[in-house]
Coordinates of C-alpha atoms in Angstrom, one line a residue:
Chain J
X1 CA 0.2 -0.2 0.1
X2 CA 1.0 3.4 -0.9
X3 CA 1.7 6.3 1.1
X4 CA 0.0 9.8 -0.2
X5 CA 1.3 13.4 0.5
X6 CA -0.2 16.4 0.5
X7 CA 1.7 19.3 -1.8
X8 CA 2.4 22.7 -0.4
X9 CA 2.4 25.0 -3.3
X10 CA 1.6 28.7 -4.2
X11 CA -0.1 27.1 -7.8
X12 CA 3.2 28.1 -9.5
X13 CA 5.5 26.0 -8.0
X14 CA 6.4 23.6 -5.3
X15 CA 7.2 25.3 -1.9
X16 CA 10.5 23.8 -0.1
X17 CA 9.7 22.0 2.6
X18 CA 7.5 19.6 0.3
X19 CA 11.1 17.7 -0.9
X20 CA 11.8 17.2 2.5
X21 CA 7.8 15.4 3.5
X22 CA 8.2 13.7 0.1
X23 CA 11.8 12.2 1.2
X24 CA 10.3 11.2 4.6
X25 CA 7.1 9.9 2.7
X26 CA 9.8 7.8 1.0
X27 CA 10.7 6.7 4.2
X28 CA 7.7 5.5 5.5
X29 CA 6.7 3.6 1.8
X30 CA 8.7 3.8 -1.2
X31 CA 5.5 3.8 -3.4
X32 CA 4.6 7.6 -2.4
X33 CA 1.7 9.6 -4.2
X34 CA 1.6 13.3 -4.3
X35 CA -1.4 15.0 -4.2
X36 CA -1.3 18.8 -5.6
X37 CA -4.9 20.3 -5.4
X38 CA -5.0 24.0 -7.0
X39 CA -5.9 26.3 -9.3
X40 CA -4.1 26.9 -12.6
X41 CA -1.6 24.1 -11.3
X42 CA -0.3 22.4 -14.6
X43 CA 3.2 23.3 -13.6
X44 CA 3.3 22.4 -10.1
X45 CA 2.1 19.6 -11.1
X46 CA 5.1 18.3 -13.4
X47 CA 8.0 19.4 -11.1
X48 CA 6.2 17.4 -9.1
X49 CA 6.4 15.1 -11.4
X50 CA 10.0 15.3 -12.2
X51 CA 10.8 14.2 -8.6
X52 CA 12.7 11.2 -8.7
X53 CA 11.0 9.7 -6.0
X54 CA 7.1 10.5 -6.7
X55 CA 5.4 7.5 -8.9
X56 CA 2.1 9.1 -9.5
X57 CA 0.5 12.8 -9.2
X58 CA -2.9 13.3 -8.9
X59 CA -3.6 16.7 -9.9
X60 CA -7.2 18.6 -8.9
X61 CA -7.2 21.5 -10.3
X62 CA -10.3 23.6 -9.5
X63 CA -11.4 27.2 -7.7
X64 CA -12.2 25.0 -4.5
X65 CA -7.9 24.3 -3.7
X66 CA -6.7 28.1 -4.1
X67 CA -6.4 28.8 -0.5
X68 CA -6.3 26.1 1.3
X69 CA -9.1 26.6 3.4
X70 CA -9.3 23.4 5.3
X71 CA -12.8 22.9 5.5
X72 CA -12.5 22.4 1.4
X73 CA -9.3 20.7 1.5
X74 CA -9.9 17.9 4.0
X75 CA -13.0 16.6 2.2
X76 CA -10.9 15.8 -0.9
X77 CA -7.9 14.3 0.7
X78 CA -10.1 11.6 2.9
X79 CA -12.1 11.0 -0.8
X80 CA -8.6 10.0 -2.7
X81 CA -6.8 8.8 0.7
X82 CA -9.7 5.8 0.3
X83 CA -6.3 3.7 -1.5
X84 CA -3.6 4.6 1.1
X85 CA -2.5 3.2 4.2
X86 CA -0.8 6.4 5.0
X87 CA -1.2 10.6 4.2
X88 CA 1.6 13.0 5.3
X89 CA 2.1 16.6 4.8
X90 CA 4.8 19.1 6.1
X91 CA 4.0 20.2 10.1
X92 CA 4.2 24.0 8.9
X93 CA 1.4 26.2 9.2
X94 CA -0.2 24.7 5.5
X95 CA -0.3 21.0 7.2
X96 CA -1.0 21.5 11.1
X97 CA -4.3 22.7 9.7
X98 CA -6.0 20.7 8.1
X99 CA -4.1 16.9 8.6
X100 CA -5.6 16.9 11.9
X101 CA -9.1 17.6 10.6
X102 CA -9.1 14.6 7.9
X103 CA -7.3 12.8 10.7
X104 CA -10.7 13.0 13.1
X105 CA -13.5 12.3 10.0
X106 CA -11.2 9.4 9.5
X107 CA -11.4 8.5 13.0
X108 CA -7.3 8.3 13.3
X109 CA -5.5 9.3 16.0
X110 CA -2.5 11.6 13.7
X111 CA 1.3 11.9 14.2
X112 CA 2.5 15.3 14.8
X113 CA 5.8 17.0 14.1
X114 CA 7.8 12.8 13.2
X115 CA 11.9 13.4 13.4
X116 CA 12.5 9.9 12.7
X117 CA 10.8 6.6 10.6
X118 CA 11.3 3.9 12.4
X119 CA 9.0 1.6 10.6
X120 CA 5.6 1.7 8.4
X121 CA 4.0 2.5 12.1
X122 CA 7.3 3.9 14.2
X123 CA 8.2 6.9 14.2
X124 CA 10.1 9.6 17.0
X125 CA 8.6 12.4 17.4
X126 CA 9.3 15.7 20.1
X127 CA 8.0 16.3 22.6
X128 CA 8.3 19.0 25.7
X129 CA 9.0 21.4 23.3
X130 CA 12.5 19.1 21.7
X131 CA 13.5 18.2 25.7
X132 CA 12.4 14.4 25.3
X133 CA 12.1 12.4 21.8
X134 CA 8.9 10.2 21.7
X135 CA 8.8 6.6 20.0
X136 CA 5.2 6.1 18.8
X137 CA 3.7 3.2 17.4
X138 CA 0.7 4.1 15.7
X139 CA -1.8 1.6 15.7
X140 CA -4.5 2.9 14.0
X141 CA -5.2 1.1 9.6
X142 CA -4.5 4.6 8.5
X143 CA -2.2 6.7 9.6
X144 CA -1.7 10.5 9.3
X145 CA 1.4 11.8 10.1
X146 CA 2.6 15.6 9.6
X147 CA 6.4 15.4 9.4
X148 CA 9.5 18.6 10.9
X149 CA 11.1 19.2 7.4
X150 CA 14.1 20.4 8.3
X151 CA 14.3 16.8 9.9
X152 CA 14.7 15.9 6.3
X153 CA 16.9 16.2 3.4
X154 CA 15.0 17.4 0.4
X155 CA 14.3 15.4 -2.2
X156 CA 16.4 14.9 -5.8
X157 CA 14.2 17.5 -8.2
X158 CA 14.7 15.8 -11.6
X159 CA 15.1 12.9 -13.4
X160 CA 11.9 11.7 -12.8
X161 CA 8.0 10.9 -14.5
X162 CA 5.7 10.5 -12.8
X163 CA 2.7 9.3 -14.1
X164 CA -0.1 12.4 -13.3
X165 CA -3.5 11.5 -12.9
X166 CA -6.3 13.8 -12.6
X167 CA -9.3 13.6 -10.0
X168 CA -13.0 15.3 -9.5
X169 CA -13.0 18.5 -6.9
X170 CA -15.4 17.3 -3.8
X171 CA -18.3 20.3 -3.5
X172 CA -17.3 22.6 -0.7
X173 CA -19.1 24.0 2.5
X174 CA -19.5 27.5 2.6
X175 CA -19.2 28.7 6.0
X176 CA -15.6 29.7 5.6
X177 CA -14.5 32.5 3.3
X178 CA -10.5 33.9 2.2
X179 CA -10.7 37.5 2.8
X180 CA -7.1 38.0 2.2
X181 CA -2.7 37.2 2.4
X182 CA -0.6 40.0 3.5
X183 CA 2.4 38.1 2.8
X184 CA 6.4 39.4 4.4
X185 CA 8.6 40.3 1.7
X186 CA 12.7 39.8 2.0
X187 CA 15.8 40.2 -0.4
X188 CA 16.8 37.6 2.0
X189 CA 16.5 34.1 2.1
X190 CA 13.5 31.7 3.4
X191 CA 14.1 31.3 7.4
X192 CA 13.0 27.6 7.2
X193 CA 15.6 26.9 4.9
X194 CA 18.2 28.9 4.8
X195 CA 22.1 27.8 5.6
X196 CA 23.1 30.8 7.5
X197 CA 21.0 32.7 10.2
X198 CA 21.1 35.4 12.7
X199 CA 18.5 35.7 14.9
X200 CA 17.8 39.1 17.3
X201 CA 16.2 38.6 20.7
X202 CA 15.1 41.4 23.5
X203 CA 18.9 42.6 23.8
X204 CA 18.2 44.4 20.9
X205 CA 16.1 47.3 21.9
X206 CA 14.6 48.5 19.8
X207 CA 13.3 47.9 16.0
X208 CA 15.7 50.3 14.2
X209 CA 18.7 48.0 16.1
X210 CA 17.7 45.2 13.9
X211 CA 19.7 46.7 11.2
X212 CA 22.2 45.8 13.4
X213 CA 21.4 41.8 12.2
X214 CA 19.9 43.1 9.1
X215 CA 23.7 44.1 8.2
X216 CA 25.5 41.1 9.2
X217 CA 22.0 38.6 7.7
X218 CA 23.4 40.4 4.2
X219 CA 26.8 39.9 4.3
X220 CA 25.7 36.5 5.1
X221 CA 22.8 35.6 2.4
X222 CA 21.3 35.2 5.3
X223 CA 18.0 34.7 7.0
X224 CA 16.4 36.7 10.2
X225 CA 15.1 35.2 12.7
X226 CA 13.7 36.6 16.5
X227 CA 13.3 35.1 19.5
X228 CA 9.6 35.8 20.9
X229 CA 10.3 38.5 22.9
X230 CA 12.5 40.9 20.3
X231 CA 8.4 39.8 18.1
X232 CA 6.1 41.1 21.5
X233 CA 8.7 44.0 21.1
X234 CA 7.2 44.8 17.7
X235 CA 10.9 45.0 16.3
X236 CA 10.2 42.7 13.9
X237 CA 6.7 40.5 12.5
X238 CA 5.9 37.5 13.9
X239 CA 6.9 35.2 11.0
X240 CA 10.7 35.3 12.2
X241 CA 9.9 33.7 15.4
X242 CA 12.0 30.8 16.0
X243 CA 10.9 28.1 19.0
X244 CA 8.0 25.8 20.5
X245 CA 5.5 28.1 18.9
X246 CA 7.2 30.4 15.9
X247 CA 9.5 28.0 13.4
X248 CA 11.9 25.2 13.4
X249 CA 15.3 26.3 11.6
X250 CA 18.1 23.9 11.6
X251 CA 20.9 26.0 9.3
X252 CA 24.6 25.6 9.8
X253 CA 24.9 28.3 11.5
X254 CA 23.1 30.2 13.9
X255 CA 23.6 33.4 15.1
X256 CA 22.0 34.2 18.3
X257 CA 22.1 37.7 19.7
X258 CA 21.3 39.5 22.7
X259 CA 18.5 36.0 23.1
X260 CA 18.7 34.9 26.9
X261 CA 18.2 31.2 25.0
X262 CA 15.0 30.3 27.1
X263 CA 13.5 26.5 26.8
X264 CA 10.6 27.5 24.8
X265 CA 13.2 29.6 21.5
X266 CA 15.8 26.6 22.1
X267 CA 13.0 24.3 20.8
X268 CA 13.4 25.7 17.5
X269 CA 16.8 25.9 17.0
X270 CA 19.4 23.9 18.6
X271 CA 19.4 21.0 16.4
X272 CA 21.0 23.8 14.5
X273 CA 25.0 22.2 13.4
X274 CA 27.0 25.1 14.9
X275 CA 25.5 27.3 17.0
X276 CA 27.2 31.1 18.3
X277 CA 25.3 33.0 20.9
X278 CA 26.3 36.8 21.2
X279 CA 25.8 38.4 25.5
X280 CA 26.2 40.2 27.6
X281 CA 25.3 38.2 30.1
X282 CA 27.6 35.7 31.3
X283 CA 25.2 33.4 32.7
X284 CA 22.5 33.1 29.6
X285 CA 21.1 29.4 29.1
X286 CA 21.5 29.6 25.3
X287 CA 25.5 29.9 25.9
X288 CA 25.1 26.2 27.1
X289 CA 24.2 24.9 23.8
X290 CA 26.3 27.7 22.0
X291 CA 29.1 26.2 20.0
X292 CA 31.2 29.6 20.1
X293 CA 30.2 32.1 22.7
X294 CA 31.4 35.3 23.1
X295 CA 30.8 37.4 25.9
X296 CA 30.1 41.4 25.3
X297 CA 27.6 44.4 24.1
X298 CA 26.4 43.6 21.2
X299 CA 26.6 46.7 20.4
X300 CA 29.9 47.0 20.5
X301 CA 29.8 43.2 18.5
X302 CA 28.1 43.6 15.7
X303 CA 29.9 46.7 14.0
X304 CA 32.8 44.7 15.2
X305 CA 31.3 41.8 13.9
X306 CA 30.7 42.9 10.2
X307 CA 33.9 44.6 9.5
X308 CA 35.9 41.5 10.2
X309 CA 33.1 39.4 8.0
X310 CA 34.2 42.9 5.3
X311 CA 37.4 41.5 5.2
X312 CA 36.7 38.4 4.5
X313 CA 37.4 38.2 0.7
X314 CA 35.6 34.9 0.2
X315 CA 32.0 34.5 2.1
X316 CA 30.3 31.8 1.2
X317 CA 26.9 31.0 -0.5
Chain T
X1 CA -23.9 34.1 22.8
X2 CA -22.1 31.8 25.0
X3 CA -18.5 30.3 24.5
X4 CA -17.0 27.3 25.5
X5 CA -12.6 27.7 26.5
X6 CA -11.2 24.3 26.5
X7 CA -7.9 24.3 29.3
X8 CA -5.2 22.2 29.4
X9 CA -2.9 21.7 32.7
X10 CA 0.5 21.0 32.1
X11 CA 4.0 21.5 33.7
X12 CA 4.8 24.9 33.6
X13 CA 6.4 26.2 30.4
X14 CA 9.1 27.8 32.5
X15 CA 10.1 24.2 34.6
X16 CA 13.2 22.1 32.9
X17 CA 11.5 18.5 32.4
X18 CA 13.4 15.4 33.2
X19 CA 12.9 12.2 31.7
X20 CA 12.6 9.4 33.4
X21 CA 15.2 6.6 33.3
X22 CA 12.9 4.0 32.7
X23 CA 12.1 5.7 28.7
X24 CA 8.3 5.4 30.0
X25 CA 7.3 8.9 29.9
X26 CA 8.8 12.2 31.8
X27 CA 9.0 13.1 35.9
X28 CA 5.5 14.6 37.2
X29 CA 5.7 14.2 41.1
X30 CA 6.2 17.7 42.6
X31 CA 6.7 19.3 39.3
X32 CA 5.3 22.8 39.5
X33 CA 2.3 22.8 37.1
X34 CA 0.8 25.8 35.9
X35 CA -2.1 25.4 32.6
X36 CA -1.1 25.3 29.3
X37 CA -0.1 29.6 27.7
X38 CA -2.4 29.5 24.6
X39 CA -5.6 28.2 26.5
X40 CA -4.8 31.6 28.9
X41 CA -5.0 33.3 25.6
X42 CA -8.3 31.3 24.9
X43 CA -9.5 32.6 28.2
X44 CA -8.2 36.6 28.1
X45 CA -10.0 36.4 24.4
X46 CA -13.5 35.4 25.9
X47 CA -13.8 37.2 29.0
X48 CA -12.9 40.8 26.7
X49 CA -15.7 39.6 24.2
X50 CA -17.7 39.1 27.6
X51 CA -16.5 42.3 28.3
X52 CA -17.6 44.2 25.2
X53 CA -21.4 42.6 25.7
X54 CA -20.9 40.0 22.5
X55 CA -20.9 37.4 24.8
X56 CA -23.2 36.3 27.3
X57 CA -21.7 33.1 28.8
X58 CA -18.4 32.4 29.1
X59 CA -18.2 28.7 30.1
X60 CA -14.4 26.4 30.6
X61 CA -13.6 23.0 30.3
X62 CA -11.2 21.0 31.6
X63 CA -10.3 17.4 31.1
X64 CA -7.9 15.5 33.5
X65 CA -7.1 14.5 36.9
X66 CA -8.9 15.9 39.6
X67 CA -6.6 18.6 40.0
X68 CA -7.2 19.5 36.2
X69 CA -10.1 22.5 38.5
X70 CA -7.2 24.6 39.5
X71 CA -6.9 25.4 36.0
X72 CA -11.1 25.9 35.4
X73 CA -11.2 27.7 38.8
X74 CA -8.4 29.8 37.2
X75 CA -10.6 30.8 34.5
X76 CA -13.6 31.6 36.4
X77 CA -11.2 33.6 38.5
X78 CA -10.4 35.8 35.3
X79 CA -14.0 36.1 34.9
X80 CA -15.9 33.2 32.9
X81 CA -18.7 32.2 34.5
X82 CA -19.2 28.4 34.9
X83 CA -16.6 25.7 35.2
X84 CA -16.8 21.3 33.7
X85 CA -14.5 18.9 35.5
X86 CA -14.6 15.9 33.2
X87 CA -12.5 13.3 35.4
X88 CA -10.1 11.1 33.6
X89 CA -7.0 9.4 35.2
X90 CA -4.6 8.7 32.3
X91 CA -3.7 10.1 29.4
X92 CA -6.2 11.1 26.6
X93 CA -4.8 11.4 22.6
X94 CA -6.5 14.5 21.0
X95 CA -9.0 12.2 19.2
X96 CA -10.2 11.1 22.3
X97 CA -10.5 14.6 23.9
X98 CA -12.6 16.1 20.9
X99 CA -14.9 13.0 21.2
X100 CA -15.3 14.3 25.1
X101 CA -15.6 17.9 24.1
X102 CA -17.8 17.1 20.7
X103 CA -20.2 15.2 23.5
X104 CA -20.2 19.0 25.8
X105 CA -20.8 20.7 22.5
X106 CA -24.0 19.0 21.4
X107 CA -24.9 19.9 25.2
X108 CA -24.0 23.4 26.1
X109 CA -24.9 24.8 22.6
X110 CA -22.3 26.9 22.5
X111 CA -21.7 29.7 19.4
X112 CA -18.1 29.6 19.8
X113 CA -15.6 26.8 21.4
X114 CA -11.5 28.3 22.1
X115 CA -8.9 26.9 22.9
X116 CA -5.5 26.9 22.3
X117 CA -3.1 26.0 19.6
X118 CA -1.6 23.3 21.2
X119 CA -0.2 22.1 24.4
X120 CA 3.6 22.4 26.0
X121 CA 4.1 19.5 26.9
X122 CA 2.5 16.3 24.4
X123 CA 2.7 19.8 21.3
X124 CA 0.3 18.0 19.4
X125 CA -1.5 20.7 17.9
X126 CA -4.1 18.9 16.9
X127 CA -7.8 19.0 19.2
X128 CA -9.3 22.1 18.1
X129 CA -9.1 21.0 13.9
X130 CA -10.5 17.2 15.1
X131 CA -12.5 19.1 17.2
X132 CA -14.4 21.4 14.3
X133 CA -14.4 17.9 11.7
X134 CA -16.2 15.7 14.5
X135 CA -19.0 19.1 14.7
X136 CA -18.6 19.8 10.9
X137 CA -18.1 23.4 12.0
X138 CA -15.1 25.9 10.4
X139 CA -12.1 26.4 12.3
X140 CA -9.7 29.4 12.4
X141 CA -6.6 28.3 13.8
X142 CA -3.5 30.3 15.1
X143 CA -5.6 33.1 15.4
X144 CA -4.0 36.7 16.7
X145 CA -7.0 38.8 16.3
X146 CA -11.1 38.2 16.3
X147 CA -14.1 40.3 15.7
X148 CA -17.6 39.2 15.6
X149 CA -19.7 40.2 13.3
X150 CA -23.5 39.3 12.8
X151 CA -23.1 35.6 12.5
X152 CA -19.9 35.3 11.9
X153 CA -16.4 36.2 13.1
X154 CA -13.7 38.0 10.9
X155 CA -9.8 36.6 11.6
X156 CA -6.3 37.3 11.7
X157 CA -4.4 33.7 11.3
X158 CA -0.6 33.9 12.0
X159 CA 0.8 31.7 8.8
X160 CA 4.4 30.5 7.6
X161 CA 4.6 33.9 4.5
X162 CA 3.1 36.4 7.3
X163 CA -0.7 36.6 8.1
X164 CA -4.1 36.1 6.6
X165 CA -8.1 37.0 7.4
X166 CA -10.5 34.4 7.5
X167 CA -14.4 35.0 7.8
X168 CA -16.2 32.0 8.9
X169 CA -19.4 31.7 9.8
X170 CA -21.1 30.3 13.5
X171 CA -21.2 28.3 15.5
X172 CA -17.2 27.9 14.8
X173 CA -14.2 26.7 16.2
X174 CA -10.7 29.6 17.6
X175 CA -7.6 28.0 18.2
X176 CA -5.9 30.9 20.1
X177 CA -2.0 31.9 19.3
X178 CA -0.2 34.1 21.7
X179 CA 0.2 36.8 20.3
X180 CA -4.1 36.9 20.5
X181 CA -3.9 39.2 24.2
X182 CA -2.2 39.4 27.0
X183 CA -4.0 36.7 29.6
X184 CA -4.8 39.0 32.5
X185 CA -3.9 37.9 36.3
X186 CA -6.8 37.5 38.5
X187 CA -6.8 39.2 41.7
X188 CA -6.9 38.5 45.0
X189 CA -11.1 39.0 45.7
X190 CA -12.0 37.4 42.0
X191 CA -10.0 34.6 43.4
X192 CA -11.9 34.0 46.0
X193 CA -15.1 35.2 44.5
X194 CA -14.6 32.0 42.1
X195 CA -14.1 29.2 44.6
X196 CA -18.0 30.2 44.6
X197 CA -19.1 29.5 41.4
X198 CA -20.6 26.9 39.8
X199 CA -18.2 23.6 38.7
X200 CA -20.5 20.5 37.0
X201 CA -18.5 17.2 37.6
X202 CA -18.6 14.6 35.0
X203 CA -16.3 11.4 34.4
X204 CA -15.2 10.8 30.5
X205 CA -15.6 6.6 31.1
X206 CA -19.4 8.0 31.3
X207 CA -19.7 10.4 28.1
X208 CA -20.0 7.2 25.6
X209 CA -17.0 7.7 23.5
X210 CA -14.3 5.2 22.7
X211 CA -11.2 6.7 24.6
X212 CA -9.2 3.6 23.5
X213 CA -5.6 5.9 22.5
X214 CA -4.0 4.5 18.9
X215 CA -1.0 5.3 19.1
X216 CA 1.3 3.7 21.8
X217 CA 4.4 5.4 23.6
X218 CA 7.3 2.7 22.5
X219 CA 9.7 5.0 25.2
X220 CA 10.7 8.2 26.3
X221 CA 13.9 9.8 26.0
X222 CA 16.8 12.1 26.5
X223 CA 17.5 13.9 23.4
X224 CA 21.0 13.4 22.1
X225 CA 23.2 16.3 24.0
X226 CA 25.9 19.3 22.2
X227 CA 28.9 18.8 23.1
X228 CA 30.1 21.5 25.7
X229 CA 31.2 24.6 23.1
X230 CA 34.0 27.3 23.7
X231 CA 33.9 30.9 25.2
X232 CA 35.6 33.2 22.3
X233 CA 37.9 36.0 23.7
X234 CA 37.1 38.6 21.3
X235 CA 35.1 39.2 17.6
X236 CA 38.2 38.4 15.9
X237 CA 38.7 35.2 16.7
X238 CA 34.6 34.0 16.2
X239 CA 34.7 35.0 13.1
X240 CA 38.4 33.1 12.4
X241 CA 36.7 29.6 13.9
X242 CA 33.8 30.4 12.4
X243 CA 36.0 30.8 9.0
X244 CA 38.4 27.8 10.0
X245 CA 37.4 25.3 12.3
X246 CA 33.9 25.6 11.8
X247 CA 34.1 26.3 8.4
X248 CA 30.7 27.6 8.2
X249 CA 31.5 30.8 6.3

C-alpha cells in the first residue's frame, strides 16, 4: 500500500518543505503518490512528476483549492485517501491546519511533527519543546502523519517521470471565506531553509537596532530570525519567530544575538549544526548550547563582526 | 452568545523537564504545573468578548485528573462563569479529547469553542481542528486577532508566510496563538469569588465515547546532548573560528 503526500505550493511552484516531506514519505513507503490540489496548477504537477521519489501525481485543478481552506481541502484528501495507508504533509502551518481535520474525519489519531521514521507504523517525535523524544507506534489502520521538514533532506528535483492523473473536485461547504493574505516580502533567504540564520532578541532594545542584525544577515546571505520577546516588543514581524510556537530551523550556522535562550526558543534552533551566541550576560542559558560564545555587548560586537566579515575575501554563499 | 473554552493543565512552561530513567515518560511528581499558556490566551479572549457585551456566558472546561480543576478555577477567577471538569485519570489523545468535547458541545450548545493552538507538553496541535471536523464546523487556527460580526467571525491567522484573514460562520472553532492578547492576572478577591462559581463534575468513562488511545508510546528518551562549546575572547577570534574551524563562512 502506498503513501499519499499532500503538496504545498503557490499554484506556480512547490514550496521548499514539500521536498523534505517527500523524502520522509519515501521512508514510510517507497510508493509515494503526491496530491496537488490548486488552481491552474499544471506547472506544479509537472514539477512534482519530475521528482524521482514520486511515483504518481494526482492533480485536482479547481478554484475550490485556491487558498487551502481546511474545510475545502480536507474532504478532497479524505476522498483521495481511500486507497492509501498513510496520509502525510509537512508540519508547518499548512499541514498542521488541515491534517487533524482529515484524521478526525477518518477516526484516526494523528502523529504530529515526526523527526524520524523507524518503520511504517513507528516514528520518533519531539515532545515538551524538544526536551524529550518519544518513539511512538500508531495502531490505526490508516495513519495521518505530519513531518518536521527540517529533520529530512530535500528530495532530488529532477530525473523522475511520474504518471499524472486527474482527480475530480469535491463539493465545498460555504461556512468559511478567504479574505486576504499579507505575506512578508523579503529579498533574504527563507527562514525555514536558509543555510545561515542570524537572530535577534530583546537585547536589541528596538526595531531600529535590528538593522545591525540585517547588515550581518545581508553580508552572510542569511535569513533573519527573532525570539518571541523581540516579536512581542514589535521589533520585527511574527513570521520571523524561531521556537516552540514559531518556526523550527536547522541551519549550518545559527547566530543568536541578545537572546537569553529560554526553553521555548531553544526548541526551534538547538539542532543547528553550529550555534553562536553573542550576549553580555555570561550566565545566559544560550551559552549552554553554543559552540562559540562571545560574552560582549552586542552594540559593540555587531559592528566589529561586520567589519571582520568585510575583511574576508570569501564568504561562502 | 455562549463560548466554551478548553483549558489543559500541563507542566509549567519554565520547568526544565526530566525524562524518567526507565524511558516511560517524564517526571511529573512534585513538578510545578500550570495552565497551558495558549489556553490562557483563549480564556482571556473569551472574557474580553464577554466584557464587550457580545458574549453572554463563558464556560471553561478541562479534561484530566482532579487537579485539572485548578486550571478551571483560574479561568473562573479571570471571568468565566461556570466550569466543567471531566475526570480522566490517564492520558487521552487529542482524538479522544475532541470526542469528549463534542459531547459537551452538543449539551452546552456554545456558538464558539476556543482552545489554545497546542499544548506545550505533547505539542500535538490537533484538538481544535479535530473537534471542528467532528462537529463539521469551520475553524480558524493560530488566530492572533478576531472580531465578531452578526453571524460570523473575522479572524487574522498567523501563517508561515505572514498573516491571513478569514471570515467564518458561527458556530465555529478558534484556536489561539500567543499573540492574540495579554492574559490578565486574577486578583485575590476574584480568586475568592471563583470558589463560589458552579463547577459541573463529569467522568470521561461515562461520556459514551471510545477513549482507547491509538498511539502507543514505546519509549521516551533525552535528546542527544550537544557537546560543550567554548567562549571566545573577541570578535576576531569568533570569525576566525567560524571560518577555519567550523568552516561555515
